[in-house]
PDB file of C-alpha atoms and ligand atoms in Angstrom:
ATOM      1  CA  UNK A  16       9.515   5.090 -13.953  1.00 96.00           C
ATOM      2  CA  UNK A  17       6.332   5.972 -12.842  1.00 98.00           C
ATOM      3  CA  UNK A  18       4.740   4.325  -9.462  1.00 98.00           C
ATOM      4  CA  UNK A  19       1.698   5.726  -7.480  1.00 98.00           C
ATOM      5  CA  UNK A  20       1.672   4.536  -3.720  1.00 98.00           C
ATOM      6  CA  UNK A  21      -1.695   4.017  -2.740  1.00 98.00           C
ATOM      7  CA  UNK A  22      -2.567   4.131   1.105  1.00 98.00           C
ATOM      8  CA  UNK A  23      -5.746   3.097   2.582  1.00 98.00           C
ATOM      9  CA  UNK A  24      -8.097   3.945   5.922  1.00 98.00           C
ATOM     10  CA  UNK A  25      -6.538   4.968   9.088  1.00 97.00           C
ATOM     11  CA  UNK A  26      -3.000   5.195   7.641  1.00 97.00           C
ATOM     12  CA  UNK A  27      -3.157   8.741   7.274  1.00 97.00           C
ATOM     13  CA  UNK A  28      -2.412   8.352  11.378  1.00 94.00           C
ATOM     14  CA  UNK A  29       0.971   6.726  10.732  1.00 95.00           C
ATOM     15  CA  UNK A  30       3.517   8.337  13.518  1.00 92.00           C
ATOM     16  CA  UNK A  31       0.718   8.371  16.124  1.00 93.00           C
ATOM     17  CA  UNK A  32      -0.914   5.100  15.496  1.00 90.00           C
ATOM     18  CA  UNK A  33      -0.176   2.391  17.805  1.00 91.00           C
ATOM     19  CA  UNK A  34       3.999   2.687  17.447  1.00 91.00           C
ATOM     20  CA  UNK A  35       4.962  -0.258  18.284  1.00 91.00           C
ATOM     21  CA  UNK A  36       2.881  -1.807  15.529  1.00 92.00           C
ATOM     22  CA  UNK A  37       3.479   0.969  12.666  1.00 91.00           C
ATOM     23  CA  UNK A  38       6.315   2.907  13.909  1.00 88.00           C
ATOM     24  CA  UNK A  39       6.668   6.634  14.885  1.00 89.00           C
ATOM     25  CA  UNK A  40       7.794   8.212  11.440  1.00 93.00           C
ATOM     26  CA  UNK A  41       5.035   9.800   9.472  1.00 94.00           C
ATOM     27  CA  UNK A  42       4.352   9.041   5.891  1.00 96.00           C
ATOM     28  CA  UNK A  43       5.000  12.146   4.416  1.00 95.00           C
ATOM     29  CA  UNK A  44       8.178  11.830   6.259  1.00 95.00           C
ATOM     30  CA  UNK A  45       8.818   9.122   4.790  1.00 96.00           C
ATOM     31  CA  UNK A  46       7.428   9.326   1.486  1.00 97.00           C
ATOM     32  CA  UNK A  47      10.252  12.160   1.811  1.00 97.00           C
ATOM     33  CA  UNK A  48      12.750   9.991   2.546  1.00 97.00           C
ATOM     34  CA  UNK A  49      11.872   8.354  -0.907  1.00 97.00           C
ATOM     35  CA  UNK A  50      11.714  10.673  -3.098  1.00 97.00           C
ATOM     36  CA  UNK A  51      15.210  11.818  -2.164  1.00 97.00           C
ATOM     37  CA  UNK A  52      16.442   8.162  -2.275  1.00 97.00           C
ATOM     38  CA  UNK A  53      14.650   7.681  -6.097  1.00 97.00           C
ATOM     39  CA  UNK A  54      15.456  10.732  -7.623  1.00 96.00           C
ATOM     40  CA  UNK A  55      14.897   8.822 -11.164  1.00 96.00           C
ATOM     41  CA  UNK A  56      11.081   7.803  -9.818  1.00 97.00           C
ATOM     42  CA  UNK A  57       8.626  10.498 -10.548  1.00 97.00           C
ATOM     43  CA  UNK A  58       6.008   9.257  -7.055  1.00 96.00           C
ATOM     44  CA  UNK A  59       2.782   9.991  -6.766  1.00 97.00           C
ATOM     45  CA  UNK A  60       0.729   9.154  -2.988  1.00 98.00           C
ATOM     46  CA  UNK A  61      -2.849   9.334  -2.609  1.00 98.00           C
ATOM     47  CA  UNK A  62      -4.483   8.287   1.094  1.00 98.00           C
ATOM     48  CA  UNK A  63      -8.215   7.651   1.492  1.00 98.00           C
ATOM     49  CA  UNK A  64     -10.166   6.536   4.256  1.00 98.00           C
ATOM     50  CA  UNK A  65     -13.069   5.627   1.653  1.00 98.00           C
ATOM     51  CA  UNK A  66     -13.785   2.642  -0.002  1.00 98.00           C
ATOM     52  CA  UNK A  67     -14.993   3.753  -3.147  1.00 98.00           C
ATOM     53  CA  UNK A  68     -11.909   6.551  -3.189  1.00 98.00           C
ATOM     54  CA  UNK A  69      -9.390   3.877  -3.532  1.00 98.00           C
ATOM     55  CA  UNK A  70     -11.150   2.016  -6.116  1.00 98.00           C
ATOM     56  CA  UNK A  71     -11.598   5.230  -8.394  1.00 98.00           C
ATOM     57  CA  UNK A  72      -7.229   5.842  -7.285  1.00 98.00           C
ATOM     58  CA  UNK A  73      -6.278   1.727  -8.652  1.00 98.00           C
ATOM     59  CA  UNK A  74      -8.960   2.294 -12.108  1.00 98.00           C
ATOM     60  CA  UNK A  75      -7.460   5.422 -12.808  1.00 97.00           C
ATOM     61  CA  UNK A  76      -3.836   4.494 -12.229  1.00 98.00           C
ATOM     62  CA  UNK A  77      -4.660   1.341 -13.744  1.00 97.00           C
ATOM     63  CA  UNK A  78      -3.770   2.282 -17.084  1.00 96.00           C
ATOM     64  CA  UNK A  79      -0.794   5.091 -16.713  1.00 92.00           C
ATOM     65  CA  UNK A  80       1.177   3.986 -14.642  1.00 98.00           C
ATOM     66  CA  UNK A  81       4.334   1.521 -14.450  1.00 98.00           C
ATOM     67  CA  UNK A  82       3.471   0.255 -10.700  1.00 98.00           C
ATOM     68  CA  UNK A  83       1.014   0.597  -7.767  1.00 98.00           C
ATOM     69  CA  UNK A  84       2.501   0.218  -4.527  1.00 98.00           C
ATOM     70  CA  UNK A  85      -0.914  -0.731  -2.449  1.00 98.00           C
ATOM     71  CA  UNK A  86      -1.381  -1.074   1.031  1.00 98.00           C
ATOM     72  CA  UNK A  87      -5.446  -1.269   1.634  1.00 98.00           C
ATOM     73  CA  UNK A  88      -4.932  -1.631   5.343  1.00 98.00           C
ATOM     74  CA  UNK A  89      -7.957  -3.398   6.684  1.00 98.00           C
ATOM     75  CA  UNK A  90      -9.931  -2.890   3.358  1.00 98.00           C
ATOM     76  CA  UNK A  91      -7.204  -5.871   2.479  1.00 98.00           C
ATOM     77  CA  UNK A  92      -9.026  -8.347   4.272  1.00 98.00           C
ATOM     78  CA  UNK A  93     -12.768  -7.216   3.977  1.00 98.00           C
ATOM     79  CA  UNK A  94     -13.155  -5.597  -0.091  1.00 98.00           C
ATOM     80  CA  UNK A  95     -14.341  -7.879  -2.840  1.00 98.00           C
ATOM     81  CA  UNK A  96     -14.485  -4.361  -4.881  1.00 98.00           C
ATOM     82  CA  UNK A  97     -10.661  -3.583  -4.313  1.00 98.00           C
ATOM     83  CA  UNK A  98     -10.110  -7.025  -5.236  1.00 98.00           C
ATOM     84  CA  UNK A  99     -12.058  -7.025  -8.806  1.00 98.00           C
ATOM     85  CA  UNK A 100     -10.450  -3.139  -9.281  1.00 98.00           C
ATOM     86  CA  UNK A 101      -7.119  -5.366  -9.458  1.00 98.00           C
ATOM     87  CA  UNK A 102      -8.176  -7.607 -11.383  1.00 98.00           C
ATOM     88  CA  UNK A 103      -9.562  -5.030 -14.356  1.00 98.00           C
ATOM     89  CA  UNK A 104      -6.547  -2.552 -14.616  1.00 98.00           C
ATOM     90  CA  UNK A 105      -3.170  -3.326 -16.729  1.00 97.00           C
ATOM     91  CA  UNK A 106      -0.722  -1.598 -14.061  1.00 98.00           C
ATOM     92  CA  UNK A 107       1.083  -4.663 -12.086  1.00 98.00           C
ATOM     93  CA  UNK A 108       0.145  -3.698  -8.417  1.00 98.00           C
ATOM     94  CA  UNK A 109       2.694  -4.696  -5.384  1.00 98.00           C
ATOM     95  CA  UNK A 110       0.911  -4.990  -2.134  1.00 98.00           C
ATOM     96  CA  UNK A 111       2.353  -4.419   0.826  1.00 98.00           C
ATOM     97  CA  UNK A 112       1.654  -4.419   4.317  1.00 98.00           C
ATOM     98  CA  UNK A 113       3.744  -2.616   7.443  1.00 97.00           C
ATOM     99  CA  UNK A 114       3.305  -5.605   9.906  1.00 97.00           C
ATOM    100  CA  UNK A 115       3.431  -9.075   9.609  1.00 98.00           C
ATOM    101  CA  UNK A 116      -0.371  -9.751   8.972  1.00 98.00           C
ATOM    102  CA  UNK A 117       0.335 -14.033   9.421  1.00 98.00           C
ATOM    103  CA  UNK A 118       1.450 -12.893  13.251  1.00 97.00           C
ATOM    104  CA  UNK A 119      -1.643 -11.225  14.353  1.00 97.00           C
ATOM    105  CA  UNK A 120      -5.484 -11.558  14.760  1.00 97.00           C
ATOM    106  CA  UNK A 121      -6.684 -14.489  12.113  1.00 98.00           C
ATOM    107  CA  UNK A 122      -9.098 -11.617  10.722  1.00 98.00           C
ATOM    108  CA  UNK A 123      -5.556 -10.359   9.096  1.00 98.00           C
ATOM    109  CA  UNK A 124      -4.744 -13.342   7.219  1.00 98.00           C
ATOM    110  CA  UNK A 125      -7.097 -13.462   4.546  1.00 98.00           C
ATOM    111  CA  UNK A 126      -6.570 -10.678   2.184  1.00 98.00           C
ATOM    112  CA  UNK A 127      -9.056 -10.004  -0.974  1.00 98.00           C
ATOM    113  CA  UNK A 128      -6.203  -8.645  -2.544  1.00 98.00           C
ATOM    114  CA  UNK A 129      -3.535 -11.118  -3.328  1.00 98.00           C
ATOM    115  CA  UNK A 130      -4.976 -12.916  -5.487  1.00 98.00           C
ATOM    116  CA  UNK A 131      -5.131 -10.490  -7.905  1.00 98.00           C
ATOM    117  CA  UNK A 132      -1.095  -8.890  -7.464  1.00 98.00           C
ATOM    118  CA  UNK A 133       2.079  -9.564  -8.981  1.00 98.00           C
ATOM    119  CA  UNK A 134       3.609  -9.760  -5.564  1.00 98.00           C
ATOM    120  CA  UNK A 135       3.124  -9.418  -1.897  1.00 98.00           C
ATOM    121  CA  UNK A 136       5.469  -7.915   0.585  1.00 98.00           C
ATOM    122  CA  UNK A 137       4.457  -7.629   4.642  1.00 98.00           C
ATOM    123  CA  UNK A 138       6.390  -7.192   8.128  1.00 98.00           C
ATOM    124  CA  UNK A 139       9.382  -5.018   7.363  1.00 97.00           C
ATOM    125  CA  UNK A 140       7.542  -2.215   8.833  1.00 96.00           C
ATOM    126  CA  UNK A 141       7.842   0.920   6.564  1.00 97.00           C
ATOM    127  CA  UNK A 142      10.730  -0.561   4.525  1.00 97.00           C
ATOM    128  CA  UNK A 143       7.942  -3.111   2.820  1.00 98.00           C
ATOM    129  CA  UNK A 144       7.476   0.285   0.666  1.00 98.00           C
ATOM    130  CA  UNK A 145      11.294   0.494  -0.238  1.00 98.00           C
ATOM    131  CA  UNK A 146      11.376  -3.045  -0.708  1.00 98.00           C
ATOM    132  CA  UNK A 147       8.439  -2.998  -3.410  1.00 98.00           C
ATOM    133  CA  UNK A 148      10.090   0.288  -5.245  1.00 98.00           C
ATOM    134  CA  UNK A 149      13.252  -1.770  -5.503  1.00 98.00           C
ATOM    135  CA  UNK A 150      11.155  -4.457  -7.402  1.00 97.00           C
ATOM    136  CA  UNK A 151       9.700  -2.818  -9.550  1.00 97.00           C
ATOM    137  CA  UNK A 152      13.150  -1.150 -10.718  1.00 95.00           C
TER     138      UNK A 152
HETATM  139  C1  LIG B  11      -1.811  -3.045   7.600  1.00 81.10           C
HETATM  140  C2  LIG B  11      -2.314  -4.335   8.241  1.00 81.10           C
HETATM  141  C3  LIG B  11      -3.832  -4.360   8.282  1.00 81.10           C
HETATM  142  O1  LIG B  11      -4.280  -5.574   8.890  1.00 81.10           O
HETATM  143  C4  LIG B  11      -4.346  -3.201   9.105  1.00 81.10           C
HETATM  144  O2  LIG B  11      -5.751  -3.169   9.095  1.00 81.10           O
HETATM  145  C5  LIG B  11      -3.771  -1.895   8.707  1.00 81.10           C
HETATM  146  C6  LIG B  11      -2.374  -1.811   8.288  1.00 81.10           C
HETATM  147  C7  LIG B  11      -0.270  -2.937   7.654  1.00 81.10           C
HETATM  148  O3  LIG B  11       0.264  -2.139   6.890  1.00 81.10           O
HETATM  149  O4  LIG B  11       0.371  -3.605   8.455  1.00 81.10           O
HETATM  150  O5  LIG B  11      -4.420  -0.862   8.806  1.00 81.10           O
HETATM  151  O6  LIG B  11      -2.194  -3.037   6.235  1.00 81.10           O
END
């Protein structure tokens, strides 16, 4: 099994942005966490703050790999391009969100992005991740 997690702007700050939204554990901690939970996953990560960066990560997982995992952050409720990347590739994409989207600013409920996935997952902070590894397997 072969799943890329795709992270996008500001989530690089995970651990010391706003805690009590995102938590205070940072992703590489636990992406390590996963790894050593899934040691029949082969997990790859890639993090971009740029639009165009995470469009070039979905078309060229697209087509390699059993699963993207894809939180856009606020690209999810703003990218029409993200949207149509989805849309073009044959790898099902699962995305998922740390905080409950539906309980915060309006801007948050629209995404561009679900249209277009197999599934959504949101709100169970950084255990949405786990949550979409488990369905994929
Ligand atoms: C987020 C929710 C988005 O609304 C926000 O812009 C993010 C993170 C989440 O994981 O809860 O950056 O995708």
């Amino acid at each position: 099994m072969k799943l890329i997690i795709i992270n996008g702007p500001n989530l690089n700050l995970l651990g010391k942005r706003e805690p009590e939204i995102y938590g205070s554990l940072t992703f590489d901690d636990y992406l390590q966490e996963l790894k050593n939970s899934y040691p029949g996953v082969n997990f790859d990560y890639i993090q971009s703050n740029i639009e165009g960066e995470l469009i070039d990560a979905i078309q060229k997982a697209g087509f390699d790999y059993d699963g993207i995992i894809l939180n856009a952050a606020a690209y999810t409720h703003t990218s029409v391009g993200i949207g149509d990347a989805i849309k073009a590739i044959e790898t099902p994409v699962i995305e998922v969100h740390i905080s409950n989207t539906f309980s915060r600013e309006e801007f948050r409920h629209h995404s561009y992005i679900s249209p277009h996935v197999k599934g959504v997952i949101l709100g169970f902070g950084l255990q949405s991740y786990k949550l979409a590894i488990e369905s994929f397997l």
